[in-house]
PDB file of N, CA and C in Angstrom:
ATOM      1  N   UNK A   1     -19.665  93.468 -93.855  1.00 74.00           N
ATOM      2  CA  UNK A   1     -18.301  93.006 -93.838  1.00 74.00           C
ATOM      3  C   UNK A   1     -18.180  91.604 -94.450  1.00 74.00           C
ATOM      4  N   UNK A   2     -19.310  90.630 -93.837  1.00 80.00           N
ATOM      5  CA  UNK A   2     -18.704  89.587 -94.045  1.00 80.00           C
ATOM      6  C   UNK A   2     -19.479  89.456 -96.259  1.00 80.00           C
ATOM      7  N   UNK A   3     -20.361  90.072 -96.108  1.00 86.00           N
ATOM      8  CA  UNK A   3     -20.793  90.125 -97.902  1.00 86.00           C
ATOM      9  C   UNK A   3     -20.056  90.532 -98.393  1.00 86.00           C
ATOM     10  N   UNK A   4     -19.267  91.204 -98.132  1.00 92.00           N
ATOM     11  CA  UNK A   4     -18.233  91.893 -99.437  1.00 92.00           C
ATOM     12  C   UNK A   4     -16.973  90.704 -99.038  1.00 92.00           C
ATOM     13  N   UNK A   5     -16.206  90.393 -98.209  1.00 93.00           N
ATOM     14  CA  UNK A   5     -15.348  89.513 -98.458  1.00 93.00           C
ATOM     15  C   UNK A   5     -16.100  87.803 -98.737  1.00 93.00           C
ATOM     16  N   UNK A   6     -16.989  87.145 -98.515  1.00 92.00           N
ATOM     17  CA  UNK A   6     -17.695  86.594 -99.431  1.00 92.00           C
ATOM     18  C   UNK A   6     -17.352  86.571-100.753  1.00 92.00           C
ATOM     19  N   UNK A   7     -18.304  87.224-101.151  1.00 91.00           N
ATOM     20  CA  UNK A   7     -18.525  88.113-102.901  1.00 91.00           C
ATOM     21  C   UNK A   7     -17.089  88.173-103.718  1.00 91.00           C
ATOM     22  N   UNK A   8     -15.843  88.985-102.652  1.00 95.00           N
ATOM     23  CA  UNK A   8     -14.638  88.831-103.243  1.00 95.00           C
ATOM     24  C   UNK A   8     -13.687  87.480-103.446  1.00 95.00           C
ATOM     25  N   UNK A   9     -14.380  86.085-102.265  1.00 94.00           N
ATOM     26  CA  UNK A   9     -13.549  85.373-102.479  1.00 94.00           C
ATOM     27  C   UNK A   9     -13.860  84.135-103.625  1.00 94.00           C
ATOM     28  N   UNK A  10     -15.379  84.041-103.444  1.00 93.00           N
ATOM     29  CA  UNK A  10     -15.862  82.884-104.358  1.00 93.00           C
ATOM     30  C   UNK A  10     -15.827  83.945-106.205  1.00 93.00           C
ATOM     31  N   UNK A  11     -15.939  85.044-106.210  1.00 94.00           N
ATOM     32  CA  UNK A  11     -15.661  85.833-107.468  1.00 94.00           C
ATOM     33  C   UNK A  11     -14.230  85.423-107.951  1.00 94.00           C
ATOM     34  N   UNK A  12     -13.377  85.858-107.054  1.00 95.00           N
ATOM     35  CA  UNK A  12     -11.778  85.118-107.319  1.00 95.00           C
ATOM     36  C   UNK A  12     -11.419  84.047-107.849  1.00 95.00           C
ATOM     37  N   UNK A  13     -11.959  82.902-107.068  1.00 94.00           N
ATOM     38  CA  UNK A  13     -12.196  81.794-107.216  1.00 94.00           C
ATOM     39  C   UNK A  13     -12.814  81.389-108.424  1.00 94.00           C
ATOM     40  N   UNK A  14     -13.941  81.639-108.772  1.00 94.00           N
ATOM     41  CA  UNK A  14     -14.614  81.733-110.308  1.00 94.00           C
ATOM     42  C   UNK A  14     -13.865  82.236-111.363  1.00 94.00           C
ATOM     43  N   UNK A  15     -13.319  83.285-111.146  1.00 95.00           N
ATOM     44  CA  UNK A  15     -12.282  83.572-112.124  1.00 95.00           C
ATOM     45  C   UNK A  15     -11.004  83.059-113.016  1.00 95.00           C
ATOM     46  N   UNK A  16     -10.600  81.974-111.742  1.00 95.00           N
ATOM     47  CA  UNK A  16      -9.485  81.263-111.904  1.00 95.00           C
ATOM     48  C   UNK A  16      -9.565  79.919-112.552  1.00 95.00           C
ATOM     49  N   UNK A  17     -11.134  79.586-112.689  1.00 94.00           N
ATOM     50  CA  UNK A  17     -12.214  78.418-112.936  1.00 94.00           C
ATOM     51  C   UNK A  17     -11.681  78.472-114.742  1.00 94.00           C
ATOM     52  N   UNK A  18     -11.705  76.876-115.261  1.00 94.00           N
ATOM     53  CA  UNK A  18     -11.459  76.950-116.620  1.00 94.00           C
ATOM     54  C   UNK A  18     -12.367  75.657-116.469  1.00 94.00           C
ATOM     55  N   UNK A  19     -13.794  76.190-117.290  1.00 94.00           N
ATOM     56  CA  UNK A  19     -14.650  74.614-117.063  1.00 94.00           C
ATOM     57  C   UNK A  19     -14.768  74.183-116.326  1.00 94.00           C
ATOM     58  N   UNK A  20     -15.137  74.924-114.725  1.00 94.00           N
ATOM     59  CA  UNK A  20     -15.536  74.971-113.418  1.00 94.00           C
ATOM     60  C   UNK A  20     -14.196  73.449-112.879  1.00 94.00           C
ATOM     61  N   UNK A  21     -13.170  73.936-113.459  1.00 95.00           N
ATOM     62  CA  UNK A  21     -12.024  73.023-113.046  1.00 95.00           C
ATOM     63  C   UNK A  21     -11.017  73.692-112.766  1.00 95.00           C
ATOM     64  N   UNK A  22      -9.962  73.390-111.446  1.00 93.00           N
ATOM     65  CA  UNK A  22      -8.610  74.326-111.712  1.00 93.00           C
ATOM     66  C   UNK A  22      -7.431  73.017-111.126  1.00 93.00           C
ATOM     67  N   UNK A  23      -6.754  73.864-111.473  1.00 94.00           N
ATOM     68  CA  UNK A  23      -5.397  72.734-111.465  1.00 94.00           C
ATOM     69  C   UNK A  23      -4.789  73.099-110.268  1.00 94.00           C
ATOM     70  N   UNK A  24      -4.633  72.363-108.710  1.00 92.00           N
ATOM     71  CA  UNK A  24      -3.981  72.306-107.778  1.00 92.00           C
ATOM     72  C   UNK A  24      -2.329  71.779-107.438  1.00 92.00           C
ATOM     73  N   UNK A  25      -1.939  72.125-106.436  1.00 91.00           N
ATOM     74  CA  UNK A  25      -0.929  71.146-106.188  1.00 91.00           C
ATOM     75  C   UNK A  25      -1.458  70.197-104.875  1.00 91.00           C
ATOM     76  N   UNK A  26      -1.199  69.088-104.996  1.00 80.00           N
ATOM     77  CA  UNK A  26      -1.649  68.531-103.424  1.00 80.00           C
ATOM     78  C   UNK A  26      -0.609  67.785-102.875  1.00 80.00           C
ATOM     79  N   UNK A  27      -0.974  66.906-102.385  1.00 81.00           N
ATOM     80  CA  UNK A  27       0.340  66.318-101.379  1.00 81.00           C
ATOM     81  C   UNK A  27       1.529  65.438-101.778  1.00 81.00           C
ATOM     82  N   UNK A  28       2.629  65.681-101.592  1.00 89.00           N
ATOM     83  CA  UNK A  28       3.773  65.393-101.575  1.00 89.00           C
ATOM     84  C   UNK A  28       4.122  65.658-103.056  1.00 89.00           C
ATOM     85  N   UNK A  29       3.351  67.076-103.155  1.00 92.00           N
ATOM     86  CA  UNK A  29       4.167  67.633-104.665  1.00 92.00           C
ATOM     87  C   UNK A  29       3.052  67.109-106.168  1.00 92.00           C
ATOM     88  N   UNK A  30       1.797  66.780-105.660  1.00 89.00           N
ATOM     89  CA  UNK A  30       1.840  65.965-106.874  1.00 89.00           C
ATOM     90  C   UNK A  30       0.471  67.257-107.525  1.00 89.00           C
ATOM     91  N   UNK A  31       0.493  67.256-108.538  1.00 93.00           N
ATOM     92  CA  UNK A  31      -0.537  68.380-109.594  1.00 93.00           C
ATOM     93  C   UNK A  31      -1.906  67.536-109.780  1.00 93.00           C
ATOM     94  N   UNK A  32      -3.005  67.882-109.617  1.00 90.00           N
ATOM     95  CA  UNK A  32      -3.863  67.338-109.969  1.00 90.00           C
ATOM     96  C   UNK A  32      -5.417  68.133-110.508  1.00 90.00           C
ATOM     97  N   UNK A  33      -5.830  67.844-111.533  1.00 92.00           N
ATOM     98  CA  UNK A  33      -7.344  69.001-111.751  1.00 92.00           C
ATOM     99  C   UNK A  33      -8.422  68.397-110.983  1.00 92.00           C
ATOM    100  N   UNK A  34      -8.803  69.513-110.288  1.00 94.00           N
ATOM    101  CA  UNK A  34     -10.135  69.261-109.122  1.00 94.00           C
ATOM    102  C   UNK A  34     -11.608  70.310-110.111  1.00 94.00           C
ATOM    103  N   UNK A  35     -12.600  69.523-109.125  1.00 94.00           N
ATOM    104  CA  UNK A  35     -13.740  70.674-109.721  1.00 94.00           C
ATOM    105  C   UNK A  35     -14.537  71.370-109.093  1.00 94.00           C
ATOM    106  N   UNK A  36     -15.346  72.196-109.183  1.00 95.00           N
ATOM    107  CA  UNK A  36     -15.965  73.294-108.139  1.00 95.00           C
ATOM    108  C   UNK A  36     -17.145  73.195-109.364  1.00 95.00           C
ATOM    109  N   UNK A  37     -19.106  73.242-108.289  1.00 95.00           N
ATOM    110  CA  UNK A  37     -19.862  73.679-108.543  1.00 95.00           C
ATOM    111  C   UNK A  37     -20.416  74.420-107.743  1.00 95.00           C
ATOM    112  N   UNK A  38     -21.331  75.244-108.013  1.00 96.00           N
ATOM    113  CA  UNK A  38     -21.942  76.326-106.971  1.00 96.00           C
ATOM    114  C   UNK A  38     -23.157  76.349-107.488  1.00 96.00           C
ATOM    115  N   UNK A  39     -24.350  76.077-106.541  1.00 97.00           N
ATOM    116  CA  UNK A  39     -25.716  76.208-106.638  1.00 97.00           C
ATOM    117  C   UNK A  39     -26.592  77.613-106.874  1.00 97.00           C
ATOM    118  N   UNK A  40     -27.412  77.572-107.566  1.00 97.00           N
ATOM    119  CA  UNK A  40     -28.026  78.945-107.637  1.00 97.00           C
ATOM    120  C   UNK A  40     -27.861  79.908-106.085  1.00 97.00           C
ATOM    121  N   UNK A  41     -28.233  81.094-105.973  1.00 97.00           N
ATOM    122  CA  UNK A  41     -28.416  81.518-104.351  1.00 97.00           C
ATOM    123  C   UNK A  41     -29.642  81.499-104.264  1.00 97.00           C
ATOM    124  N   UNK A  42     -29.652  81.272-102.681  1.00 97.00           N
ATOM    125  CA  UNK A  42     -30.830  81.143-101.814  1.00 97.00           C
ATOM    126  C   UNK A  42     -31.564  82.588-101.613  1.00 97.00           C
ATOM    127  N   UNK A  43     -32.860  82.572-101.798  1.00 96.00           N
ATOM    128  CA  UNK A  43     -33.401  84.292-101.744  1.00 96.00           C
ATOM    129  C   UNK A  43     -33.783  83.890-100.373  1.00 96.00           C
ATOM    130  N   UNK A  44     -33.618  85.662 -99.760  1.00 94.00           N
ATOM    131  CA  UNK A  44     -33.432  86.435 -98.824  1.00 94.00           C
ATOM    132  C   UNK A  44     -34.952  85.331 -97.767  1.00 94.00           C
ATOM    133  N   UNK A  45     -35.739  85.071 -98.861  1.00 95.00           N
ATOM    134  CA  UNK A  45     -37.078  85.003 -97.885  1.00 95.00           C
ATOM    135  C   UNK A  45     -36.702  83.131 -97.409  1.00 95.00           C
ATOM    136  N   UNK A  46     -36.138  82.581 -98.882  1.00 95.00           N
ATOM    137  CA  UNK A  46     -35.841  81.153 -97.903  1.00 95.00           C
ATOM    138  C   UNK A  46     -34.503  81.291 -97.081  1.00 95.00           C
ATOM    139  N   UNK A  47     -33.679  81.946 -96.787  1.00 94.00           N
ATOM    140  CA  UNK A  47     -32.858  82.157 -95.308  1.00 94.00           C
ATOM    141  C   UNK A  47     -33.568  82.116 -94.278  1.00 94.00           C
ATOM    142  N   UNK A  48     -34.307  83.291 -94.515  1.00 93.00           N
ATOM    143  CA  UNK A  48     -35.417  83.734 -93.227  1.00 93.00           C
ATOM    144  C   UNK A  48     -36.163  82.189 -92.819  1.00 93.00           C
ATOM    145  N   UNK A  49     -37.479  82.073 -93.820  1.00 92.00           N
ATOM    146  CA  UNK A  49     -37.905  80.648 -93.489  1.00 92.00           C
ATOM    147  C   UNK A  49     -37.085  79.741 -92.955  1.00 92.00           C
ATOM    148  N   UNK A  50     -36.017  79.394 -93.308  1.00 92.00           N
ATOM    149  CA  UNK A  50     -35.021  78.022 -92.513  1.00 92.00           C
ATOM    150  C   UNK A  50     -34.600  79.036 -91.291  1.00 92.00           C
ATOM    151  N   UNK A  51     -34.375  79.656 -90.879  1.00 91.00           N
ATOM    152  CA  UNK A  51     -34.176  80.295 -89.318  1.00 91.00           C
ATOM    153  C   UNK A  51     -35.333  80.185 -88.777  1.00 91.00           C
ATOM    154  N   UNK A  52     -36.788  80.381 -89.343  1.00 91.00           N
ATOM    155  CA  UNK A  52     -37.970  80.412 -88.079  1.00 91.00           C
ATOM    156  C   UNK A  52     -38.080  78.810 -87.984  1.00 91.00           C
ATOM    157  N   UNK A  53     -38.040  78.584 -89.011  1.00 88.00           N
ATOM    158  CA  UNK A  53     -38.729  76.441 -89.121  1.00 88.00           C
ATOM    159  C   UNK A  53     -37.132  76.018 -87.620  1.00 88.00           C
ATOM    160  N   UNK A  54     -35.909  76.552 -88.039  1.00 88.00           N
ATOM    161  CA  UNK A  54     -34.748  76.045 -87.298  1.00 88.00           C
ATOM    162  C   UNK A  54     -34.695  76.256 -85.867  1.00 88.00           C
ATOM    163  N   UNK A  55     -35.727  77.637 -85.931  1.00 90.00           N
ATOM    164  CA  UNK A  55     -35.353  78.517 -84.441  1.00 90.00           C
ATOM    165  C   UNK A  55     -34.254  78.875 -83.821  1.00 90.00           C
ATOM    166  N   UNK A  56     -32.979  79.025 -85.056  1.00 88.00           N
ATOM    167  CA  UNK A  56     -31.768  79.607 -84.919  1.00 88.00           C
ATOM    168  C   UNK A  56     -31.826  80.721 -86.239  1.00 88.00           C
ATOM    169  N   UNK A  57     -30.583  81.836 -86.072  1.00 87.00           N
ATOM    170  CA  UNK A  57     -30.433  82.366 -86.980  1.00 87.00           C
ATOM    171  C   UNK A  57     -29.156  81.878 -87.005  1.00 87.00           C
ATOM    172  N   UNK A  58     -28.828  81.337 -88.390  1.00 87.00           N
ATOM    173  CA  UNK A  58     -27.457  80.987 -89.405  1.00 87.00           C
ATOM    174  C   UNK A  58     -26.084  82.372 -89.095  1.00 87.00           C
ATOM    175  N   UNK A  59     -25.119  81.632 -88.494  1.00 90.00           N
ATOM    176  CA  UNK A  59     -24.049  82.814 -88.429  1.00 90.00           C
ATOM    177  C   UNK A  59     -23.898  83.562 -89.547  1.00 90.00           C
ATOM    178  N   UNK A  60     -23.852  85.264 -89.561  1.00 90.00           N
ATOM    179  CA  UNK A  60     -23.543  85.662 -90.411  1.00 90.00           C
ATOM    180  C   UNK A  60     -22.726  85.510 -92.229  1.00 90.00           C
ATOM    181  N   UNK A  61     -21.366  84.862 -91.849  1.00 91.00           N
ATOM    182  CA  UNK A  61     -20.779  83.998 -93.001  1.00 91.00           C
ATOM    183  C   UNK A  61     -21.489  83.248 -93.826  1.00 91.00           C
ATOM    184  N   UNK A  62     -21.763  82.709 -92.963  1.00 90.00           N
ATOM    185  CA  UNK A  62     -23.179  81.102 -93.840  1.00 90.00           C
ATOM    186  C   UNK A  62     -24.057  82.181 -94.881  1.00 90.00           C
ATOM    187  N   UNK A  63     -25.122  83.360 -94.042  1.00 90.00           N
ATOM    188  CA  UNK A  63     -26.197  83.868 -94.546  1.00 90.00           C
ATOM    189  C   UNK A  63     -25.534  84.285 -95.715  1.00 90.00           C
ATOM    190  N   UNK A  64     -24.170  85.080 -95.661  1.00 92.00           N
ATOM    191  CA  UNK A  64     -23.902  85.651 -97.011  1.00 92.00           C
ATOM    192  C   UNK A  64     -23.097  84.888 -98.232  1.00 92.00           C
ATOM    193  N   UNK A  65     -22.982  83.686 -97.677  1.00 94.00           N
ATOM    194  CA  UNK A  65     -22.759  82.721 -98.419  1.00 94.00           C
ATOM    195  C   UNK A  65     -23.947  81.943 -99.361  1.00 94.00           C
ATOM    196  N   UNK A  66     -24.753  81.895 -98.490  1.00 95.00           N
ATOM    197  CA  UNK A  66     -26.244  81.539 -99.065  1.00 95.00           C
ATOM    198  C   UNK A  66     -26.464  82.500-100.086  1.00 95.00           C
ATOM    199  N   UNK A  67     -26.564  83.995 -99.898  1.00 94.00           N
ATOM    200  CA  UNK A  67     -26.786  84.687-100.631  1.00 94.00           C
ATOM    201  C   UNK A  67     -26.290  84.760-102.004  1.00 94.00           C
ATOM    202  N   UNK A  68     -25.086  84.216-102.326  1.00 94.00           N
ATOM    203  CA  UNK A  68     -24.158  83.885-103.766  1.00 94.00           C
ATOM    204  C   UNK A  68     -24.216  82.639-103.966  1.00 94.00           C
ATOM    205  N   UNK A  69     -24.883  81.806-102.907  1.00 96.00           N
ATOM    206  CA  UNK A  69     -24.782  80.277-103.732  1.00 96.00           C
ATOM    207  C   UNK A  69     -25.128  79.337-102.833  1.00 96.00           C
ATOM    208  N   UNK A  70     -26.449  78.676-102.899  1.00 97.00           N
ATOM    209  CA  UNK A  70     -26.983  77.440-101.810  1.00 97.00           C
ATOM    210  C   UNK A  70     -26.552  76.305-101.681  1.00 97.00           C
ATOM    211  N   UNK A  71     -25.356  76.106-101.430  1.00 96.00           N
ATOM    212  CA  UNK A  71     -24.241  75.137-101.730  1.00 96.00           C
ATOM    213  C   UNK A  71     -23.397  75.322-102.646  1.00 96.00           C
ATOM    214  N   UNK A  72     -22.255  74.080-102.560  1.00 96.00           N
ATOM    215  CA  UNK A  72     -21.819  73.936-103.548  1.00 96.00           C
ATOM    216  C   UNK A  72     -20.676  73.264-103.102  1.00 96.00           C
ATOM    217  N   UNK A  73     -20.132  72.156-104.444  1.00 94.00           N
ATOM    218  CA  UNK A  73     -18.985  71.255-104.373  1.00 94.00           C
ATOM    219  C   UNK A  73     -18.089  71.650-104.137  1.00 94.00           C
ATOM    220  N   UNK A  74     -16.730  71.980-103.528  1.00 93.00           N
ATOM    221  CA  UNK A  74     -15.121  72.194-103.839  1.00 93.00           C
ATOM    222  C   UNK A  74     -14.049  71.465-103.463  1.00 93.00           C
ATOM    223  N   UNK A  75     -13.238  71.441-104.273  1.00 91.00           N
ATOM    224  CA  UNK A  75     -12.338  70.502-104.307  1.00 91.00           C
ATOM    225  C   UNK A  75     -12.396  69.055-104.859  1.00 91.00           C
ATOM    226  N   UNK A  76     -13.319  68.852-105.774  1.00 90.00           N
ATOM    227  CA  UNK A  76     -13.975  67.638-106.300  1.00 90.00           C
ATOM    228  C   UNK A  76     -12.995  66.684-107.236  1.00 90.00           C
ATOM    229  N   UNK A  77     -12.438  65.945-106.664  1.00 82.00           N
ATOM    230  CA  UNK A  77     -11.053  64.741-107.321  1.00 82.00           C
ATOM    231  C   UNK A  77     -12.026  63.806-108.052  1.00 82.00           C
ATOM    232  N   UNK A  78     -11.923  63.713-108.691  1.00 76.00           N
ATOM    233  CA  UNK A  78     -12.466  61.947-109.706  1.00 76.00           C
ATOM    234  C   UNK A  78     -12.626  60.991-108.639  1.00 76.00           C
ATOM    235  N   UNK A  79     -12.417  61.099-107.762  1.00 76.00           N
ATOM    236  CA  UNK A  79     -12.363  59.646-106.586  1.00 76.00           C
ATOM    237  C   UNK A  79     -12.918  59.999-105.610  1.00 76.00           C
ATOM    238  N   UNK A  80     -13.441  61.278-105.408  1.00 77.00           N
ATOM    239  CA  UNK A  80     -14.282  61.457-103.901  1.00 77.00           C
ATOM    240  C   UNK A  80     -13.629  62.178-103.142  1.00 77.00           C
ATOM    241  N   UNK A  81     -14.091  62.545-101.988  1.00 82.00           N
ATOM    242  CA  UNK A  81     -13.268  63.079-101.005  1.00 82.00           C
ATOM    243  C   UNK A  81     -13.281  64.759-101.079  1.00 82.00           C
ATOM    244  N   UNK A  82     -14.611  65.270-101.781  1.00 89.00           N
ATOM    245  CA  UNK A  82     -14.569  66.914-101.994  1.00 89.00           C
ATOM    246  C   UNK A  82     -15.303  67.304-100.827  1.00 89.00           C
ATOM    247  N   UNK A  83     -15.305  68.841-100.714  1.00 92.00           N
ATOM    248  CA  UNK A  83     -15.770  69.419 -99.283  1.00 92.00           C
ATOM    249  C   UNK A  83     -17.064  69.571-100.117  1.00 92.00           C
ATOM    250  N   UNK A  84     -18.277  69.610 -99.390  1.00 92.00           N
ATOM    251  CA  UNK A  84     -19.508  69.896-100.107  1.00 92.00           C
ATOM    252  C   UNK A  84     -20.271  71.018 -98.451  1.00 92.00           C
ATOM    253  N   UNK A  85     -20.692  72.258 -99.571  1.00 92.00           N
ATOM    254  CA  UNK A  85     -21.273  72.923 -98.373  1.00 92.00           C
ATOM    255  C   UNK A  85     -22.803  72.496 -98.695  1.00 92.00           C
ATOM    256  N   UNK A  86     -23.955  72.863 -97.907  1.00 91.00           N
ATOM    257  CA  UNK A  86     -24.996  71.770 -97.971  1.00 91.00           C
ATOM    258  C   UNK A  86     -25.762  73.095 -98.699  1.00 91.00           C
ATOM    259  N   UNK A  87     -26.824  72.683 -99.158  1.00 94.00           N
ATOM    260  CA  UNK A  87     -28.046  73.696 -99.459  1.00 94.00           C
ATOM    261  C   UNK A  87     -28.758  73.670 -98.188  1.00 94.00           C
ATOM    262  N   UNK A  88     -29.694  74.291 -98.126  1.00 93.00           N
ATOM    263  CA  UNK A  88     -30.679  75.168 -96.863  1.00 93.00           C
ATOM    264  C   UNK A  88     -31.402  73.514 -96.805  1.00 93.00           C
ATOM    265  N   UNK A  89     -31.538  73.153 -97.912  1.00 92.00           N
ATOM    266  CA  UNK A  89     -32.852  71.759 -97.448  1.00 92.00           C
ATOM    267  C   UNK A  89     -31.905  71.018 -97.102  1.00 92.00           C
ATOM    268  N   UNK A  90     -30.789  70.612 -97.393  1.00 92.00           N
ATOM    269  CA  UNK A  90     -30.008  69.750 -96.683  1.00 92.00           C
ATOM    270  C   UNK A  90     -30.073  69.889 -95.573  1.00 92.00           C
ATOM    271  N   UNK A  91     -29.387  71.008 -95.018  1.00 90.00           N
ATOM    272  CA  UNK A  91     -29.404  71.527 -93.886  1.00 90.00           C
ATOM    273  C   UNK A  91     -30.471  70.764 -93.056  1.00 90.00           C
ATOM    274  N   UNK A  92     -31.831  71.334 -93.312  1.00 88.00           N
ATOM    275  CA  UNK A  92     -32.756  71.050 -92.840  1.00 88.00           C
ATOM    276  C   UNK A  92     -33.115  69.507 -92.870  1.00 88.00           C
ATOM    277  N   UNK A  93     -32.967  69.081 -93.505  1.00 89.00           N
ATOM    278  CA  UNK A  93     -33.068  67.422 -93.739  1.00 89.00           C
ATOM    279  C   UNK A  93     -32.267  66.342 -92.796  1.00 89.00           C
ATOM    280  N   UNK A  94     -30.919  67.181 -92.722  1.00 88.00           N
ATOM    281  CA  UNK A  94     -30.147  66.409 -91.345  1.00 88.00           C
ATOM    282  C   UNK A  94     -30.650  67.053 -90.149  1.00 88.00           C
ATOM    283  N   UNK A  95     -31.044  67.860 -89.891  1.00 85.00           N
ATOM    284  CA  UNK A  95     -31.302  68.491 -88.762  1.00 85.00           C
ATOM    285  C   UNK A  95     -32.640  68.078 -88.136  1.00 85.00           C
ATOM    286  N   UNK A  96     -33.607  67.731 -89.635  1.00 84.00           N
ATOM    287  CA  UNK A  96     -34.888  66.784 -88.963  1.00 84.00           C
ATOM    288  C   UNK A  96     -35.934  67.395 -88.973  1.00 84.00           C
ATOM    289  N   UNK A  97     -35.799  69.063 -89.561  1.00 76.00           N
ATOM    290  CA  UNK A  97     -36.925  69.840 -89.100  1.00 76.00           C
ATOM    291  C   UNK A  97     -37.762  70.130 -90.536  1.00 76.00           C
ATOM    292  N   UNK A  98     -38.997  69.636 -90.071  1.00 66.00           N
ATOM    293  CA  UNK A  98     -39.944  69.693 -90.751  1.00 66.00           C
ATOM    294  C   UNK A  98     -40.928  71.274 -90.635  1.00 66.00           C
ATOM    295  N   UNK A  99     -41.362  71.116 -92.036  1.00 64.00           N
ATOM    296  CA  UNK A  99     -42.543  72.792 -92.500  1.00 64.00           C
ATOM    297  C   UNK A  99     -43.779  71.843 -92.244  1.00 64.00           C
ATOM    298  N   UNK A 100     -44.502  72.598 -91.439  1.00 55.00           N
ATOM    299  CA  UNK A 100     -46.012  72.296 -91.345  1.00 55.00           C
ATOM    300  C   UNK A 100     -46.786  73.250 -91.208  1.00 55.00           C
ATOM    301  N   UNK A 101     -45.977  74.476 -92.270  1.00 56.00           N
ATOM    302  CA  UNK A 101     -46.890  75.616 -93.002  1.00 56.00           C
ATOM    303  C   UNK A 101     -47.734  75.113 -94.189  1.00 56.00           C
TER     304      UNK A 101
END
């Protein structure tokens, strides 16, 4: 369930992409071009690895998000202030947890 609406929304989204840029409206009316990048995806075996090193498994959404793309920028203004989803090592990097495989 949650891979196929995934798959359908960041596909959408890509579509609408002109030079990984699209033109919004934002607040109080005003137009502005933002930018979107998306990281390669994360294979199946580094999900797994960051759940045993984490000793959680990643809510469903996340995993199939990982699966199309290990991060990535959106909403990126010239001035800052974009949502950034993290990659798996990020993840892991704030979280503190170290491989001592």
């Amino acid at each position: 369930m949650f891979e196929e609406l995934i798959h359908k929304t960041l596909d959408g989204l890509k579509k609408r992409l002109v030079d990984r840029k699209l033109m919004i409206q934002g607040e109080m009316g005003r137009v502005e071009e933002v930018g979107f990048s998306f990281n390669e995806p994360a294979t199946e075996e580094e999900i797994q690895d960051f759940s045993r090193r984490a000793g959680f498994r990643l809510p469903d959404d996340y995993w199939a998000f990982l699966r199309h793309c290990d991060g990535a920028t959106l909403f990126q203004p010239w001035y800052g202030g974009q949502m950034e989803l993290c990659r798996l090592s990020e993840v892991e990097s704030k979280l503190g947890i170290v491989d001592f495989s």
